[in-house]
PDB file of C-alpha atoms and ligand atoms in Angstrom:
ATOM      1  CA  UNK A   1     121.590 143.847 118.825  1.00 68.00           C
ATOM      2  CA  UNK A   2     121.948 144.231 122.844  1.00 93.00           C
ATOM      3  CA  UNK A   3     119.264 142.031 124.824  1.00 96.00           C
ATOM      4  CA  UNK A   4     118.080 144.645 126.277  1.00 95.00           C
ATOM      5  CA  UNK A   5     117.123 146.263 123.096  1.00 96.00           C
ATOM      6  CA  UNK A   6     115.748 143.175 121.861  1.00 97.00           C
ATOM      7  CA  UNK A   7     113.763 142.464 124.796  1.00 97.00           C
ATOM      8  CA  UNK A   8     112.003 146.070 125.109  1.00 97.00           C
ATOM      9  CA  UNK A   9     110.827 145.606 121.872  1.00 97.00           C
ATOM     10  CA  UNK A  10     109.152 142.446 122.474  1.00 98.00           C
ATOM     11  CA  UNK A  11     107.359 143.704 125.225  1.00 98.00           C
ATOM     12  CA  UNK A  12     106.193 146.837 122.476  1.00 97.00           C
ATOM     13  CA  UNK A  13     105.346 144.111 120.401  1.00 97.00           C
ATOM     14  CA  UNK A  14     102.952 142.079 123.508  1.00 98.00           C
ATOM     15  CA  UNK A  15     101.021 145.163 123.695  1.00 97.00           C
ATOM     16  CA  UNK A  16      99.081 143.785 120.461  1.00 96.00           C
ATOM     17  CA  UNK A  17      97.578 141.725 123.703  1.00 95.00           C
ATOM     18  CA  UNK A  18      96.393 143.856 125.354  1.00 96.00           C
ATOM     19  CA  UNK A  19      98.922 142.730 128.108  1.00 98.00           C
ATOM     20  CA  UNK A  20      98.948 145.184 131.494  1.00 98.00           C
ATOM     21  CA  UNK A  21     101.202 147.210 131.950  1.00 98.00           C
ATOM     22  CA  UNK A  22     101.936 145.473 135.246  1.00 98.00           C
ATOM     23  CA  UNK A  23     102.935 142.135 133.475  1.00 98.00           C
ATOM     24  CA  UNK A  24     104.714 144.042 130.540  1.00 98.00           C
ATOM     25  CA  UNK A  25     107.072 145.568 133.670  1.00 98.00           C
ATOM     26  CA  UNK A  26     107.443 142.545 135.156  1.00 98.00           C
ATOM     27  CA  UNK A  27     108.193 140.664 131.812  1.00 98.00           C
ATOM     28  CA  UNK A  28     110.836 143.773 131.263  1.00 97.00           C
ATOM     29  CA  UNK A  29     112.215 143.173 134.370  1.00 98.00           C
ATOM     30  CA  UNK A  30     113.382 139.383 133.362  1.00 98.00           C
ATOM     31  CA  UNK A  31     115.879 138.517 131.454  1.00 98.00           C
ATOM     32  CA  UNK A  32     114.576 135.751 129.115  1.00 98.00           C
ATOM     33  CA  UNK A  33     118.223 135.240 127.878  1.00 98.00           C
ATOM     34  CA  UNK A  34     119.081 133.793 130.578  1.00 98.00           C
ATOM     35  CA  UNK A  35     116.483 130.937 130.569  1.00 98.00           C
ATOM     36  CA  UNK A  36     117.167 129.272 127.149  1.00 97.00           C
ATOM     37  CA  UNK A  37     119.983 127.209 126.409  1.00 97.00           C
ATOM     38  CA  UNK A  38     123.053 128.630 124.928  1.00 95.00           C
ATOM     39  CA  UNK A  39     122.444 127.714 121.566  1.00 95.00           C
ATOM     40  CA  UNK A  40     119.107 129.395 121.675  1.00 95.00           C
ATOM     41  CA  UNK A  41     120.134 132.753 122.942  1.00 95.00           C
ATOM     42  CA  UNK A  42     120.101 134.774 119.876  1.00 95.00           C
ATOM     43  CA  UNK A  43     116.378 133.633 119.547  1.00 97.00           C
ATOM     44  CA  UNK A  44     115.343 134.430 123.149  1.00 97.00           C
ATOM     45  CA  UNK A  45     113.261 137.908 122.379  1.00 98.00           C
ATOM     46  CA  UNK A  46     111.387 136.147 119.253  1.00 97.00           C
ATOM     47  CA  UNK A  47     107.564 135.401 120.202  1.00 97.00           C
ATOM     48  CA  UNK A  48     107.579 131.636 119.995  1.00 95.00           C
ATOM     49  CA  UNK A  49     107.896 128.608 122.225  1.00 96.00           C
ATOM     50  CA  UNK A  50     112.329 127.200 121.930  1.00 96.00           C
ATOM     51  CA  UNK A  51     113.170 123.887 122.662  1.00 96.00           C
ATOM     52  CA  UNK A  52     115.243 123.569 126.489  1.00 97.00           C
ATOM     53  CA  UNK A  53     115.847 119.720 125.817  1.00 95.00           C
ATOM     54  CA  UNK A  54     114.101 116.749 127.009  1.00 95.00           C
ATOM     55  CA  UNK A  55     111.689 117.478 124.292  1.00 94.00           C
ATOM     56  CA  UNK A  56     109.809 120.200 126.291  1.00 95.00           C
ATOM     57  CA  UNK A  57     109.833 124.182 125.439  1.00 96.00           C
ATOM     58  CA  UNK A  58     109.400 127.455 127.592  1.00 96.00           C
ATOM     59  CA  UNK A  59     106.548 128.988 125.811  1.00 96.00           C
ATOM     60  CA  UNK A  60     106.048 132.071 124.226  1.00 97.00           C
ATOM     61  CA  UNK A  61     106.774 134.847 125.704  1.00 98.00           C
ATOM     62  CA  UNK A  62     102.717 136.087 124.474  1.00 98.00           C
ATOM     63  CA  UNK A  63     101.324 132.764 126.271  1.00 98.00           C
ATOM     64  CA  UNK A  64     103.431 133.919 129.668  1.00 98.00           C
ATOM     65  CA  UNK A  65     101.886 137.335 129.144  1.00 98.00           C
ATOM     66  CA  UNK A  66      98.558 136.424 128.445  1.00 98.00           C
ATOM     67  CA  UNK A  67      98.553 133.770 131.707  1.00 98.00           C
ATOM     68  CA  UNK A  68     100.134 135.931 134.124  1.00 98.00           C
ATOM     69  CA  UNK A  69      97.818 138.680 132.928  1.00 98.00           C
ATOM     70  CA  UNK A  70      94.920 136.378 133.238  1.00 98.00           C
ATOM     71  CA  UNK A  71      95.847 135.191 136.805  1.00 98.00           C
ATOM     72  CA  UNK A  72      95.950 138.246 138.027  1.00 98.00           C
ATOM     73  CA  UNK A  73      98.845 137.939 140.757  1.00 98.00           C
ATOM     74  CA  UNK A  74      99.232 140.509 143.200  1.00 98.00           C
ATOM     75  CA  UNK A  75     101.922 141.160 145.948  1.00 98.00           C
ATOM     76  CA  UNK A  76     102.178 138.871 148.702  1.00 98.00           C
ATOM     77  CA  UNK A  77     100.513 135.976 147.199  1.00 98.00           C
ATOM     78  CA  UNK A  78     101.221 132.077 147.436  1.00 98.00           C
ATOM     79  CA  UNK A  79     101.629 130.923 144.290  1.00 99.00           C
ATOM     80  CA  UNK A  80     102.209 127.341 142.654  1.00 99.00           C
ATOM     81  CA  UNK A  81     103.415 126.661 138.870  1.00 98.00           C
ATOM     82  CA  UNK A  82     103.147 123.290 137.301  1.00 98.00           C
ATOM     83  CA  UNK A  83     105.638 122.540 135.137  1.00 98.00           C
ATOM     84  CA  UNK A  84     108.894 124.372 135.929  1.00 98.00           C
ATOM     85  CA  UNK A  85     110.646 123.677 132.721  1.00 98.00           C
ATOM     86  CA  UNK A  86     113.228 126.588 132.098  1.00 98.00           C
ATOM     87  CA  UNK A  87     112.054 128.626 134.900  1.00 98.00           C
ATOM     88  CA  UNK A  88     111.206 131.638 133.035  1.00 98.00           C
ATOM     89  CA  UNK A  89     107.191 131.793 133.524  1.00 98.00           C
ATOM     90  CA  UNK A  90     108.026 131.060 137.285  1.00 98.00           C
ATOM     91  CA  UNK A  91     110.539 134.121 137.182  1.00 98.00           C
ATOM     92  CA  UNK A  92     107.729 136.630 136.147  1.00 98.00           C
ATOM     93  CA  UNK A  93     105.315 135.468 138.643  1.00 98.00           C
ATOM     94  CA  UNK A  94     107.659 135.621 141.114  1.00 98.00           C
ATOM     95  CA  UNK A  95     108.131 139.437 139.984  1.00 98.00           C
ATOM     96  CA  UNK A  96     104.727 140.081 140.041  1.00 98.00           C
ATOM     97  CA  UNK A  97     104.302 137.840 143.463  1.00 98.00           C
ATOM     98  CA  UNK A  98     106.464 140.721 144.881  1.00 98.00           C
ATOM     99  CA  UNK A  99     106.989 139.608 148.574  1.00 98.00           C
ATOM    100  CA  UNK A 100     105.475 136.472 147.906  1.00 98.00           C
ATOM    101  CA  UNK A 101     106.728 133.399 146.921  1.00 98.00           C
ATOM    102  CA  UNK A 102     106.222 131.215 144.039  1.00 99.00           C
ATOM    103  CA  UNK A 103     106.919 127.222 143.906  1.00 99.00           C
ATOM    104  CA  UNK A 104     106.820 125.721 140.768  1.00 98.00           C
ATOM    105  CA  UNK A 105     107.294 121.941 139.838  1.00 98.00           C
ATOM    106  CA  UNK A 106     108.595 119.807 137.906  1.00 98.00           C
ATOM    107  CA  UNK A 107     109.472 116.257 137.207  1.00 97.00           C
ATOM    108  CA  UNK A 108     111.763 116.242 135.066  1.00 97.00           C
ATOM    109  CA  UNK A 109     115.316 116.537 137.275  1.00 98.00           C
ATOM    110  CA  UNK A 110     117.645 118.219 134.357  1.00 98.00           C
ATOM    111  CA  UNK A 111     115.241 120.827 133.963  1.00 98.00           C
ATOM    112  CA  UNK A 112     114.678 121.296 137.766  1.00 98.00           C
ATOM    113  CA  UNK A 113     118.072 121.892 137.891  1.00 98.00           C
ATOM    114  CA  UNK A 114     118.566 123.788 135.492  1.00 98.00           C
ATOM    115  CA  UNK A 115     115.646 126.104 136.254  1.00 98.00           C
ATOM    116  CA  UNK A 116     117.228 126.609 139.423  1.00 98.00           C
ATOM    117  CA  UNK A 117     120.600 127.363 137.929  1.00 98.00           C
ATOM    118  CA  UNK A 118     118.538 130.063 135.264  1.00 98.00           C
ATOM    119  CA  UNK A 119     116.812 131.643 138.443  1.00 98.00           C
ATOM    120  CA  UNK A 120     120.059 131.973 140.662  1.00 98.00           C
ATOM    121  CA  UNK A 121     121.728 133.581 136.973  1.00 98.00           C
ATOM    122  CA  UNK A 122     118.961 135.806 136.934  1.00 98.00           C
ATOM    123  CA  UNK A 123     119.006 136.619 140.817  1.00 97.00           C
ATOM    124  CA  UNK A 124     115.438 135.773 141.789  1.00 97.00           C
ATOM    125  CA  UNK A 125     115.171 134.164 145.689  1.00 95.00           C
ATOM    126  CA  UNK A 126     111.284 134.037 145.464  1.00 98.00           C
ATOM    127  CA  UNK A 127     111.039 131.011 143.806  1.00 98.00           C
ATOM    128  CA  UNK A 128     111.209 127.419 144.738  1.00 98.00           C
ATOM    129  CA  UNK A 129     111.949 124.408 142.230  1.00 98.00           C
ATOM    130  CA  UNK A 130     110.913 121.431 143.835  1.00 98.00           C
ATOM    131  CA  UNK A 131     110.704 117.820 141.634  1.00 98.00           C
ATOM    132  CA  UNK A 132     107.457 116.072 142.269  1.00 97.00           C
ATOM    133  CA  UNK A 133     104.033 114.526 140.231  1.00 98.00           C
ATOM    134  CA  UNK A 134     102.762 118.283 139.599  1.00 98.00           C
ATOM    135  CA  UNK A 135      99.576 116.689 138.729  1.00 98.00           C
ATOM    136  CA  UNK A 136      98.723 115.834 142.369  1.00 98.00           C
ATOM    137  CA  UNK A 137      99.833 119.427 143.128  1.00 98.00           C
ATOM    138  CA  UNK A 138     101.935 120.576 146.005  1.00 98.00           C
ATOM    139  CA  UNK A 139     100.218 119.978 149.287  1.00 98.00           C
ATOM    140  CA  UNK A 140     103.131 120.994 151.485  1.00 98.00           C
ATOM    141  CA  UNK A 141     102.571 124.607 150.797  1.00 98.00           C
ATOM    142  CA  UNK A 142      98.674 124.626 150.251  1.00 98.00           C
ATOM    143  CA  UNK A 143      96.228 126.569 150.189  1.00 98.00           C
ATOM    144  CA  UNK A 144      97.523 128.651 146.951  1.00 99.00           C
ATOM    145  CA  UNK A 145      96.137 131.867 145.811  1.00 99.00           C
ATOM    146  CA  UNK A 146      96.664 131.326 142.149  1.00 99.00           C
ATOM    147  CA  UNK A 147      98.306 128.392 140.314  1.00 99.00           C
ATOM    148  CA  UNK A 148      99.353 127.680 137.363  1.00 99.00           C
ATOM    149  CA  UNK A 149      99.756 124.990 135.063  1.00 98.00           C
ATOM    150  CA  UNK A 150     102.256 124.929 132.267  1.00 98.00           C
ATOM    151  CA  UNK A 151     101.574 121.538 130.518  1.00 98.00           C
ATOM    152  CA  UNK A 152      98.186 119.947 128.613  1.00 98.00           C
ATOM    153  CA  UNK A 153      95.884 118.257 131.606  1.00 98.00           C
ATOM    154  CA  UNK A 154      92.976 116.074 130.501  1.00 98.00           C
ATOM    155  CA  UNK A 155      90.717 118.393 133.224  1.00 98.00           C
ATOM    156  CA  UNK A 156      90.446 120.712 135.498  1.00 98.00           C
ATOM    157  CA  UNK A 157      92.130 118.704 138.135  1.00 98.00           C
ATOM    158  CA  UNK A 158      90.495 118.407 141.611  1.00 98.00           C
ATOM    159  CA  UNK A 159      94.014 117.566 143.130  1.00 98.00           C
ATOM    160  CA  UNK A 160      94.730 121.543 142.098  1.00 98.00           C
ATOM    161  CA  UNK A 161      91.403 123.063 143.033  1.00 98.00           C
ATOM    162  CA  UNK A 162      91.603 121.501 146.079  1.00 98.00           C
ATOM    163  CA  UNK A 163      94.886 123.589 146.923  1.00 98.00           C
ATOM    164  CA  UNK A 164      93.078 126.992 145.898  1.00 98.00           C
ATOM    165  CA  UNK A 165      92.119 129.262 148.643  1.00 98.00           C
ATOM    166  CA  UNK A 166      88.799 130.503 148.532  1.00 98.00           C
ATOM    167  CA  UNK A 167      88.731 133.477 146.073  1.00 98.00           C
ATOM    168  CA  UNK A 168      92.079 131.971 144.193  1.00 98.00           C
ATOM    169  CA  UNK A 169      92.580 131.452 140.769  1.00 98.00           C
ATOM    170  CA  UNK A 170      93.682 128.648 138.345  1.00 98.00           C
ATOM    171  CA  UNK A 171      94.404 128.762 134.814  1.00 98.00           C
ATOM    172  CA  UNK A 172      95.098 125.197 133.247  1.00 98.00           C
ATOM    173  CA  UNK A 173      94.802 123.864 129.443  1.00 98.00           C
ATOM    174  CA  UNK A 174      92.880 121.396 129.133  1.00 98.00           C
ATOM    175  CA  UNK A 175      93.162 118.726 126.323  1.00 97.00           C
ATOM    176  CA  UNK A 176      94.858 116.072 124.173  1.00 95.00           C
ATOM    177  CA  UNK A 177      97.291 117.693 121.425  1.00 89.00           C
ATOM    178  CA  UNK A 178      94.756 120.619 121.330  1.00 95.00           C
ATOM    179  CA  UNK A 179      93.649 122.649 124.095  1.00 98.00           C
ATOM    180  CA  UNK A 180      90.948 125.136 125.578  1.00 98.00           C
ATOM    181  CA  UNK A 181      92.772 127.112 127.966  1.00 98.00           C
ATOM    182  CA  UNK A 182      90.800 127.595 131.379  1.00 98.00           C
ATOM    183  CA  UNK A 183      90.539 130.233 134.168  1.00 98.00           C
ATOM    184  CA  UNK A 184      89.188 128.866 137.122  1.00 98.00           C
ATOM    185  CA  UNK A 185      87.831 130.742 140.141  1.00 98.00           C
ATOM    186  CA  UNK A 186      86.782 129.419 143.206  1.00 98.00           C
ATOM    187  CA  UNK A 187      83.854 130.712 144.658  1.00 96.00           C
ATOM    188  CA  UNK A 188      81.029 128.400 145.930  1.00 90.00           C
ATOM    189  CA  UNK A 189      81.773 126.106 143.508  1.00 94.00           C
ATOM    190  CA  UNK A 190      84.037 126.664 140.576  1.00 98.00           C
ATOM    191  CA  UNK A 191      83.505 129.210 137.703  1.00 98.00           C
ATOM    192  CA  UNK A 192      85.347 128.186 134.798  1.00 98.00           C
ATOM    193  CA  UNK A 193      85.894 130.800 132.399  1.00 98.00           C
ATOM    194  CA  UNK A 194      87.061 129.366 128.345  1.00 98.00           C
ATOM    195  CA  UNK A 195      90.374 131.999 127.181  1.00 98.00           C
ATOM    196  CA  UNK A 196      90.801 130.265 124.124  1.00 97.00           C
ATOM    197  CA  UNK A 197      92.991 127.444 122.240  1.00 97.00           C
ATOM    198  CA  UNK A 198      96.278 127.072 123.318  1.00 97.00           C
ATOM    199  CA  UNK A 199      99.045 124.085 122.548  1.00 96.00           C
ATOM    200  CA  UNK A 200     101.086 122.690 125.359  1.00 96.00           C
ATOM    201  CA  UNK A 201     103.123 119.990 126.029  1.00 95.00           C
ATOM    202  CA  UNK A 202     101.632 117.166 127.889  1.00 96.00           C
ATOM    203  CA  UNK A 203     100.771 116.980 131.606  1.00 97.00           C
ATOM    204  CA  UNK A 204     102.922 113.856 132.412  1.00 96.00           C
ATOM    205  CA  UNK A 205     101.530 111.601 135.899  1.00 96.00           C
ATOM    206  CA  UNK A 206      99.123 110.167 138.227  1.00 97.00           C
ATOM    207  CA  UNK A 207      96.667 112.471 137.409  1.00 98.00           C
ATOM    208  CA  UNK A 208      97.806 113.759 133.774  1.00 97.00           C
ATOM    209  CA  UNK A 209      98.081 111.903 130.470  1.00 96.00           C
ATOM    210  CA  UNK A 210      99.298 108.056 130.119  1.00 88.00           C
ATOM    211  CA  UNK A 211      98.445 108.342 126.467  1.00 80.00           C
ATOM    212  CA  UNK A 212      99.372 111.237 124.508  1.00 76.00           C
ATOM    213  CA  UNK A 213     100.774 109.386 120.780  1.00 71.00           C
TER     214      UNK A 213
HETATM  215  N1  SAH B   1     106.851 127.004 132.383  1.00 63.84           N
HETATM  216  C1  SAH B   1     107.963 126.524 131.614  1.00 63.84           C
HETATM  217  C2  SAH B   1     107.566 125.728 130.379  1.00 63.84           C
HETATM  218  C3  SAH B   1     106.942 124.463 130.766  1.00 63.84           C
HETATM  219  S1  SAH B   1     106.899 123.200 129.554  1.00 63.84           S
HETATM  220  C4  SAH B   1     108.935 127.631 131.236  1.00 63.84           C
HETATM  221  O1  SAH B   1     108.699 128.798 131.564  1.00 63.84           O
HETATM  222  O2  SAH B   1     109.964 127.320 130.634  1.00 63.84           O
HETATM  223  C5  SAH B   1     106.009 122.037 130.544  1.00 63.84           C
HETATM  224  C6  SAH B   1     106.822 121.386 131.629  1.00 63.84           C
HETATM  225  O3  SAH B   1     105.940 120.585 132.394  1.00 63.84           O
HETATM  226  C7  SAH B   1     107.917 120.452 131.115  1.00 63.84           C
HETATM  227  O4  SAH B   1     109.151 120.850 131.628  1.00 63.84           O
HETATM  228  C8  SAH B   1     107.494 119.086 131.652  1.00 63.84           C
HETATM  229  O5  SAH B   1     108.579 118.269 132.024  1.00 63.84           O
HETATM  230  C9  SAH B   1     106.666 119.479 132.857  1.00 63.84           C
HETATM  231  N2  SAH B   1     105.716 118.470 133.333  1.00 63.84           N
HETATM  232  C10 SAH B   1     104.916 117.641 132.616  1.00 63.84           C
HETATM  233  N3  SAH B   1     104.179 116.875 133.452  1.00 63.84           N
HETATM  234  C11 SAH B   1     104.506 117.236 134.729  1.00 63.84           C
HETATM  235  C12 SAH B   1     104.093 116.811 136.020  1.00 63.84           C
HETATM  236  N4  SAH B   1     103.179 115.866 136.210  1.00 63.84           N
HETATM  237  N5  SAH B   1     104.652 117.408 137.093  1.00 63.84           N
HETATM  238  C13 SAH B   1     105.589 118.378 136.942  1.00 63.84           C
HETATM  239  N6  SAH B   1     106.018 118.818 135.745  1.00 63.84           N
HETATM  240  C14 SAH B   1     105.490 118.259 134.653  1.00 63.84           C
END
């Protein structure tokens, strides 16, 4: 079957979400093919998380929905990802960041690079891939109107809230092998909002885990 087949039926299929139909475009308008390694390809419009090496995955293609949806990211807007991996989350938020811009990192250097290479393949030029200690956030770029983390943290990091503009948004999971998945607002003070339990790889650094076995 053609990707493009393939891929319009997952995006039928993240309906089930109740996904907008704002992400759903901008997940349409993405070719997810693109951003999993070779071997992988013929599994790239199934709804679970595939392996990209280094022992990390790009997550399901529900999880993306369900974040981006969550974050709710509009044109124009500043926007940080933790966690580049494959590049593929950071390619939808960069389609629904519009004439914004998105930087996502990551600190891993194969998989910065080859996020990069995935992003160029898939002609995106809103997006940055820069290879740094996500978990101390990006404070060359600050403040952020929404960011997002990609990886398990062990809390709602004050490194990243810190970056948030007033009124922004962060949505981070938060926990060891297990986690609660948080939206954060920031309005005097911080609202945190529970979405649910989600599993992630681990948030790797100063500020993430040292002990994850
Ligand atoms: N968003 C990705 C999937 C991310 S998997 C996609 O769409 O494919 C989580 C990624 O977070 C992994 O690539 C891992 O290397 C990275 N990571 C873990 N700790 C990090 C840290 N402190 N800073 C930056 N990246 C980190």
């Amino acid at each position: 079957m053609e990707f493009e087949v393939k891929r319009n039926r997952l995006i039928e299929g993240l309906r089930q979400h109740d996904i907008s139909e704002r992400v759903l475009a901008a997940m349409k308008s993405i070719p997810r093919h693109l951003f999993v390694p070779e071997s992988e390809r013929e599994n790239a419009y199934d709804d679970y998380p595939l392996s990209i090496g280094c022992d990390q995955t790009i997550s399901a293609p529900h999880m993306v929905a369900i974040m981006c949806d969550l974050l709710d990211i509009q044109d124009g807007m500043n926007v940080l990802e933790i966690g580049a991996g494959s590049g593929y989350h950071a390619a939808v938020m960069a389609a629904l960041a519009g004439s914004g811009h998105v930087y996502t990192v990551e600190r891993i250097e194969y998989l910065a690079s080859f996020a990069r290479d995935n992003l160029k393949k898939a002609g995106l030029k809103n997006v940055t891939v820069i290879v740094e200690d996500g978990s101390l956030g990006l404070p060359g770029f600050a403040p952020y109107d929404r960011i997002s983390v990609a990886a398990a943290s062990p809390g709602i990091l004050e490194t990243l809230t810190d970056q948030l503009k007033f009124g922004g948004k962060l949505i981070i999971p938060v926990g060891k092998h297990y986690q609660e998945l948080y939206l954060v607002t920031k309005i005097n003070g911080l609202k945190k909002e529970a979405k649910g339990g989600v599993v992630f790889v681990p948030l790797v650094g100063k500020k993430g885990y040292s002990d994850w076995i």
